[in-house]
PDB file of C-alpha atoms in Angstrom:
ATOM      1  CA  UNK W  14     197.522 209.123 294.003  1.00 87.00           C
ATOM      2  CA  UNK W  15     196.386 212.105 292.538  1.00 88.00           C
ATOM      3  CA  UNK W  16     199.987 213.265 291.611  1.00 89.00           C
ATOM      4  CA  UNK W  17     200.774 210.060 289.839  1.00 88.00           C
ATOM      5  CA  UNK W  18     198.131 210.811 287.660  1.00 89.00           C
ATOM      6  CA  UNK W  19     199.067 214.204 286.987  1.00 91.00           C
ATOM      7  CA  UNK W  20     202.206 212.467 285.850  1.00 90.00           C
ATOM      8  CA  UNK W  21     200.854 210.185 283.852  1.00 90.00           C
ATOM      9  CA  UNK W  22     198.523 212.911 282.382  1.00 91.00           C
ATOM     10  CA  UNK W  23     201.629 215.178 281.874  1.00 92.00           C
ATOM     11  CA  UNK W  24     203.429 211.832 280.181  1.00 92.00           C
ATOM     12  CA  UNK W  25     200.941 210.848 278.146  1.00 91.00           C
ATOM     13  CA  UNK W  26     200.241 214.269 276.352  1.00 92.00           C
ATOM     14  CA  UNK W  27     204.012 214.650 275.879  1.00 93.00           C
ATOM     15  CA  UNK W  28     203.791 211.505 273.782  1.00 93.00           C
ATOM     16  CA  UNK W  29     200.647 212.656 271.875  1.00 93.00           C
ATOM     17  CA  UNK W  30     202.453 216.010 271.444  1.00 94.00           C
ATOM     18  CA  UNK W  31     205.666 214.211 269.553  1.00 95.00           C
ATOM     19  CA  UNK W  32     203.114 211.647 267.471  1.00 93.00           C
ATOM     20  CA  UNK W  33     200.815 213.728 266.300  1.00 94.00           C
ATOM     21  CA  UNK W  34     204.485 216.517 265.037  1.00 95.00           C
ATOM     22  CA  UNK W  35     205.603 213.011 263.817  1.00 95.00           C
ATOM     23  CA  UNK W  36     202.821 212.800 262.072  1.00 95.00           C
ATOM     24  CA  UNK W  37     202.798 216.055 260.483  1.00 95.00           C
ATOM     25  CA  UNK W  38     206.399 216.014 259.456  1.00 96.00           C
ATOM     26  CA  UNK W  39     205.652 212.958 257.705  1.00 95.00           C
ATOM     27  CA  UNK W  40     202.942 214.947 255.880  1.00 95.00           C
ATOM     28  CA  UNK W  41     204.826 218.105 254.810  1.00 94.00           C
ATOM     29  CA  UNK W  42     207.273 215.135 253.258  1.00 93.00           C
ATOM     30  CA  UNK W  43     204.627 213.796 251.238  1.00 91.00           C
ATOM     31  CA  UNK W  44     202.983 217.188 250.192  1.00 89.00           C
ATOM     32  CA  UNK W  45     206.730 218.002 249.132  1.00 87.00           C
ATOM     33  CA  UNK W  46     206.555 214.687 247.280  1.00 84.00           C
ATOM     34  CA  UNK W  47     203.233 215.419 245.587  1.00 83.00           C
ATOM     35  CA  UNK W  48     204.125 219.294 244.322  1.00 82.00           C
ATOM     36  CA  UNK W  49     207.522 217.651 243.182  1.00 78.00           C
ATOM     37  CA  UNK W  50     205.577 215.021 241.065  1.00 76.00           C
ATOM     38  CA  UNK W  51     202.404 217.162 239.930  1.00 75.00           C
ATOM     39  CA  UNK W  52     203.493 217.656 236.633  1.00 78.00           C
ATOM     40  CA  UNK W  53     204.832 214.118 235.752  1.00 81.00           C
ATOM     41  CA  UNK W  54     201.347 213.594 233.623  1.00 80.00           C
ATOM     42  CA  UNK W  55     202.666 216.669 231.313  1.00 83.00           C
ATOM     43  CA  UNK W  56     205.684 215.322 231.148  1.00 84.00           C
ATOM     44  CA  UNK W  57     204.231 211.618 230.221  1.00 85.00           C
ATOM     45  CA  UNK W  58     202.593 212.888 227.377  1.00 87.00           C
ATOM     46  CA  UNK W  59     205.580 215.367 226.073  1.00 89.00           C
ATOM     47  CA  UNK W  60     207.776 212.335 226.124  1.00 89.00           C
ATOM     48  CA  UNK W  61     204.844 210.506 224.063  1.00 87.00           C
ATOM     49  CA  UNK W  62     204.472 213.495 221.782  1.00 90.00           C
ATOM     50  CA  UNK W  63     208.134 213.467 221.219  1.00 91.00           C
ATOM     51  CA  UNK W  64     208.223 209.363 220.745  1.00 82.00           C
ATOM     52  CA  UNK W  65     205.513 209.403 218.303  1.00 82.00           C
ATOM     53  CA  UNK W  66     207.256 212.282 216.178  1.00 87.00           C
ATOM     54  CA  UNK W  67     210.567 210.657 216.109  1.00 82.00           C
ATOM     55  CA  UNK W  68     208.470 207.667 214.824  1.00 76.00           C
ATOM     56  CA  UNK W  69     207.174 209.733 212.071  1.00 79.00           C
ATOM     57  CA  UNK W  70     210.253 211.230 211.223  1.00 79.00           C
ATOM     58  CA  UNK W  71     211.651 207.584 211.200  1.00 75.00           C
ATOM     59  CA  UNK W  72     208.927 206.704 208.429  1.00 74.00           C
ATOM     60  CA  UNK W  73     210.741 209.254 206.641  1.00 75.00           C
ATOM     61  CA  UNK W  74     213.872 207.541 206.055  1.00 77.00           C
ATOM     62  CA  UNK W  75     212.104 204.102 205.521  1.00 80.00           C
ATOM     63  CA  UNK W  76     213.860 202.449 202.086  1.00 79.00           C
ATOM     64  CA  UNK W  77     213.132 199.515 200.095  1.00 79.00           C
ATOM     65  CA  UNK W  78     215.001 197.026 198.249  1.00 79.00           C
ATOM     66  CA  UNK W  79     214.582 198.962 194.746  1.00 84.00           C
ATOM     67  CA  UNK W  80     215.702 202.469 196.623  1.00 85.00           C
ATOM     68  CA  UNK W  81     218.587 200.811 198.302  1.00 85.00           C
ATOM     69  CA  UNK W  82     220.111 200.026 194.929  1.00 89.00           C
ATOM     70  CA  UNK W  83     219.195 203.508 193.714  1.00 89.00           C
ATOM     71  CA  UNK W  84     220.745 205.179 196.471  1.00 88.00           C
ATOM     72  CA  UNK W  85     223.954 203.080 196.068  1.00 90.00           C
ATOM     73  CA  UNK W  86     223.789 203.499 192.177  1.00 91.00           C
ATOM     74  CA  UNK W  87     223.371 207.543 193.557  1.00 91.00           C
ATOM     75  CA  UNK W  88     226.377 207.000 195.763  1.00 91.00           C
ATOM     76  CA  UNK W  89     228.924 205.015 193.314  1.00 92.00           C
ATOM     77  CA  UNK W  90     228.074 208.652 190.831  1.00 92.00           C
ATOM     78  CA  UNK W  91     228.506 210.779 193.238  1.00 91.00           C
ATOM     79  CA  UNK W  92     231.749 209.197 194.348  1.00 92.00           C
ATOM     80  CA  UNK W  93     232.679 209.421 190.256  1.00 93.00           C
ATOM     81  CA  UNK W  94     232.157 212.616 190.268  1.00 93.00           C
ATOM     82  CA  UNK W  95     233.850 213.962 193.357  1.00 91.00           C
ATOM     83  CA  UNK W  96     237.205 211.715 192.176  1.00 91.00           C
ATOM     84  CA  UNK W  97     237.105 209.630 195.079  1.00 92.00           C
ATOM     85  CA  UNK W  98     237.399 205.607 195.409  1.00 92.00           C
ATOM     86  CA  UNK W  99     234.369 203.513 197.166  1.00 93.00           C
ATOM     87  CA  UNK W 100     235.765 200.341 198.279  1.00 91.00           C
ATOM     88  CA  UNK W 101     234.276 196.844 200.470  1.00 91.00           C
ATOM     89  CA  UNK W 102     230.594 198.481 199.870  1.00 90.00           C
ATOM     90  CA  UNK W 103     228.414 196.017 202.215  1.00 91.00           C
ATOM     91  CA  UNK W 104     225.053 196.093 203.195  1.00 87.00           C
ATOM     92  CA  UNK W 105     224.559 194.231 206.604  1.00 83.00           C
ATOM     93  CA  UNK W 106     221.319 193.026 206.937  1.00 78.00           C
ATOM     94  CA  UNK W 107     220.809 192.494 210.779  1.00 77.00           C
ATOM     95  CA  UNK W 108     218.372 194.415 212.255  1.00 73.00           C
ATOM     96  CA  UNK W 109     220.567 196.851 214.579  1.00 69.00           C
ATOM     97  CA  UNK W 110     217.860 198.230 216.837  1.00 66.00           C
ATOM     98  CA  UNK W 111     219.342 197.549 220.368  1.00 63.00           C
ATOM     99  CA  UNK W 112     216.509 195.213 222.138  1.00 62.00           C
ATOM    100  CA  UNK W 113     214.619 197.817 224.146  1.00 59.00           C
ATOM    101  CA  UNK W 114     213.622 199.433 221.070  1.00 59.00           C
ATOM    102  CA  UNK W 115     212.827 196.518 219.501  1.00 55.00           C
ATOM    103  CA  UNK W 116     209.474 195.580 221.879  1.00 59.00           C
ATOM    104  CA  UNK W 117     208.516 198.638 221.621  1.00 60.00           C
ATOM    105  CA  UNK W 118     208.285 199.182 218.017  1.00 55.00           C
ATOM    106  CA  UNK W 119     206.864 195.839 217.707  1.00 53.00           C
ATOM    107  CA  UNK W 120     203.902 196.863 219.284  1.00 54.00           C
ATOM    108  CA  UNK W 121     203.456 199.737 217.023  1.00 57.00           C
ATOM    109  CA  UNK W 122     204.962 198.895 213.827  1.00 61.00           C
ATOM    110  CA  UNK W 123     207.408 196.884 212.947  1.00 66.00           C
ATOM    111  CA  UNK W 124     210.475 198.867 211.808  1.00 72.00           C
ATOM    112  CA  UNK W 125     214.490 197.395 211.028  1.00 77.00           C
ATOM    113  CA  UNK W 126     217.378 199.110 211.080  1.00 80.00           C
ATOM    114  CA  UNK W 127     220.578 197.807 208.903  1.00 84.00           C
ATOM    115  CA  UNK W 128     223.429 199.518 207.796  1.00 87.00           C
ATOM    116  CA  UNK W 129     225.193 200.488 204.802  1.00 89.00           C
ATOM    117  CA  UNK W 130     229.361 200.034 205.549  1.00 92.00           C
ATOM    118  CA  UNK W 131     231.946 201.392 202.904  1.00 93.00           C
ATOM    119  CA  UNK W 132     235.203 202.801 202.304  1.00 93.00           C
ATOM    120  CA  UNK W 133     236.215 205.792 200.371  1.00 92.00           C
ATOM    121  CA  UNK W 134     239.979 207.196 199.782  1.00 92.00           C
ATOM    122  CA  UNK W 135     241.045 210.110 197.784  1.00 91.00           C
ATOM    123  CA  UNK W 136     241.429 214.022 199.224  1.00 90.00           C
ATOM    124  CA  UNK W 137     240.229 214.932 202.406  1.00 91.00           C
ATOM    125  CA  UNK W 138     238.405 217.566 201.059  1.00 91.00           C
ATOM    126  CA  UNK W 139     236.802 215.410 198.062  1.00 92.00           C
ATOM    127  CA  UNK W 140     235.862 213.101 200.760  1.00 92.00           C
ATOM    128  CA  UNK W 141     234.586 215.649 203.460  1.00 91.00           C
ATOM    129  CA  UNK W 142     232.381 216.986 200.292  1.00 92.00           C
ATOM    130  CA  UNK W 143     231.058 213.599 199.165  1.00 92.00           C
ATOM    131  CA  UNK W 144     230.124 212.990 203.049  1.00 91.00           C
ATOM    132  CA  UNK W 145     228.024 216.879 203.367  1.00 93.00           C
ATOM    133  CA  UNK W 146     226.759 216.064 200.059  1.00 92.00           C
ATOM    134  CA  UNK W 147     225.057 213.313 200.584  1.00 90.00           C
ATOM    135  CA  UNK W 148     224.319 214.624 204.219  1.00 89.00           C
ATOM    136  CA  UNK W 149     222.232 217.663 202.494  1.00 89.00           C
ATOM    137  CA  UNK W 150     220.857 215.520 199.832  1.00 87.00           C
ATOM    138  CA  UNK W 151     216.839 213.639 200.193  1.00 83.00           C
ATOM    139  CA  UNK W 152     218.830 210.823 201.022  1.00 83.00           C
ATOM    140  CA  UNK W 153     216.951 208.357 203.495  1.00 85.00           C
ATOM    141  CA  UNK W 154     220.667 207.042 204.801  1.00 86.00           C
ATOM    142  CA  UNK W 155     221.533 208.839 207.708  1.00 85.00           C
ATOM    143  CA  UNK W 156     225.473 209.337 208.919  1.00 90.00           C
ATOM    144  CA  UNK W 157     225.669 206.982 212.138  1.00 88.00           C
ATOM    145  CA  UNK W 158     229.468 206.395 212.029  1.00 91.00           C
ATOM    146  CA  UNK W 159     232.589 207.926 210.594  1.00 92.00           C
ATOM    147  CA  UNK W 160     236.203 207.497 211.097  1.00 92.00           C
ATOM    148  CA  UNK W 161     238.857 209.106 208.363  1.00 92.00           C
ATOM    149  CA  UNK W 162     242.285 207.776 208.766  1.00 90.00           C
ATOM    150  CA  UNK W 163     245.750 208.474 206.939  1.00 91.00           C
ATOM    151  CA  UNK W 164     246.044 206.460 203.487  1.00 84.00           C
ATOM    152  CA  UNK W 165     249.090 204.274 203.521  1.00 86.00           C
ATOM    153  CA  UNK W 166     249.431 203.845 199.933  1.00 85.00           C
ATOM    154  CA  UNK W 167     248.588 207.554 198.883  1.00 83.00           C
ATOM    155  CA  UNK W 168     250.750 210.178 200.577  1.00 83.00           C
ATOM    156  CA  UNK W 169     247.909 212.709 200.041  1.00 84.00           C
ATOM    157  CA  UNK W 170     245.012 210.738 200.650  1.00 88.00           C
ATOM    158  CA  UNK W 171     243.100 209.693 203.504  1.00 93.00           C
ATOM    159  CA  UNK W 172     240.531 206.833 203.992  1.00 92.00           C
ATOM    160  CA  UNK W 173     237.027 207.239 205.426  1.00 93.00           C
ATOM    161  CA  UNK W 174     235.005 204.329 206.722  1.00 94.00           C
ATOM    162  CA  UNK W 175     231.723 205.539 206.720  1.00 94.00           C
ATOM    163  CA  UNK W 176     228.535 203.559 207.816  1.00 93.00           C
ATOM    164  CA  UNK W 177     224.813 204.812 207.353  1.00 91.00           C
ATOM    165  CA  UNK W 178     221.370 203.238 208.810  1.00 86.00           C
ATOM    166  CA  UNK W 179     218.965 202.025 206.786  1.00 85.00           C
ATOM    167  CA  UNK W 180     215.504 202.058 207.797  1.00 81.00           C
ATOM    168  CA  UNK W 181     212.864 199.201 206.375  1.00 77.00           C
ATOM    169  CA  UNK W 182     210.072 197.286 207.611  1.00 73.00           C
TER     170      UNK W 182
END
């Protein structure tokens, strides 16, 4: 009798023995966890920093109507001037802000996005300098697509489609 309970003694604190390291593997794990994920607040509030200034920055390049036509009246001299051709000028009024963006700006402020679509042909190089000049200008439009292509009608010419976001509330 008295060695079956020394067995079952022995038994019973090797199963104590393997919980209770169990048990304290599974807590090294989470402490890992926690030292891993201590700094996620910081980051939180960088990413709302950096949100918030992007916002700001967005309010920046918000146009109206009247500055729209400005800036195209801006863009048909400038074109003038550098010798080159603007063709199918459209402004597409959708609001292009993919839908994720869209509830969260809602929330804050309600802000569109459309875009501004044209061609120009002449030079590459009168075109590449109508494209950094308005780039360096005070110009709310900003760049968001480009593609320059060989001119079929004009050995030495190219054509550039070029569209640039408008921002508007």
């Amino acid at each position: 009798m008295t060695l079956v309970l020394i067995m079952l003694y022995i038994f019973d604190q090797n199963r104590l023995e393997h919980t209770v390291r169990d048990y304290e593997h599974n807590i090294a794990i989470i402490k890992s966890q926690l030292n891993a994920g201590e700094n996620i607040m910081e980051e939180v509030n960088d990413l709302r920093e950096n949100f918030s200034k992007n916002l700001e920055l967005l309010d920046s390049y918000i146009i109206s109507g009247n500055e729209l036509m400005n800036e195209i009246s801006g863009i048909n001299s400038l074109a003038k001037k550098l010798k080159v051709r603007i063709n199918n000028l459209e402004i597409d009024p959708r609001n292009t802000f993919p839908d994720i963006f869209q509830s969260i700006l809602d929330k804050q402020e309600p802000l569109e996005r459309q875009t501004l679509s044209f061609d120009l042909s002449g030079s590459f190089l009168d075109i590449g300098n109508f494209v950094e000049t308005l780039e360096t200008s005070n110009s709310p439009l900003r760049l968001q697509y480009c593609s320059i292509f060989l001119d079929s009608l004009d050995p030495k010419g190219v054509i550039a489609e070029l569209q640039y976001a408008i921002y508007g509330k």
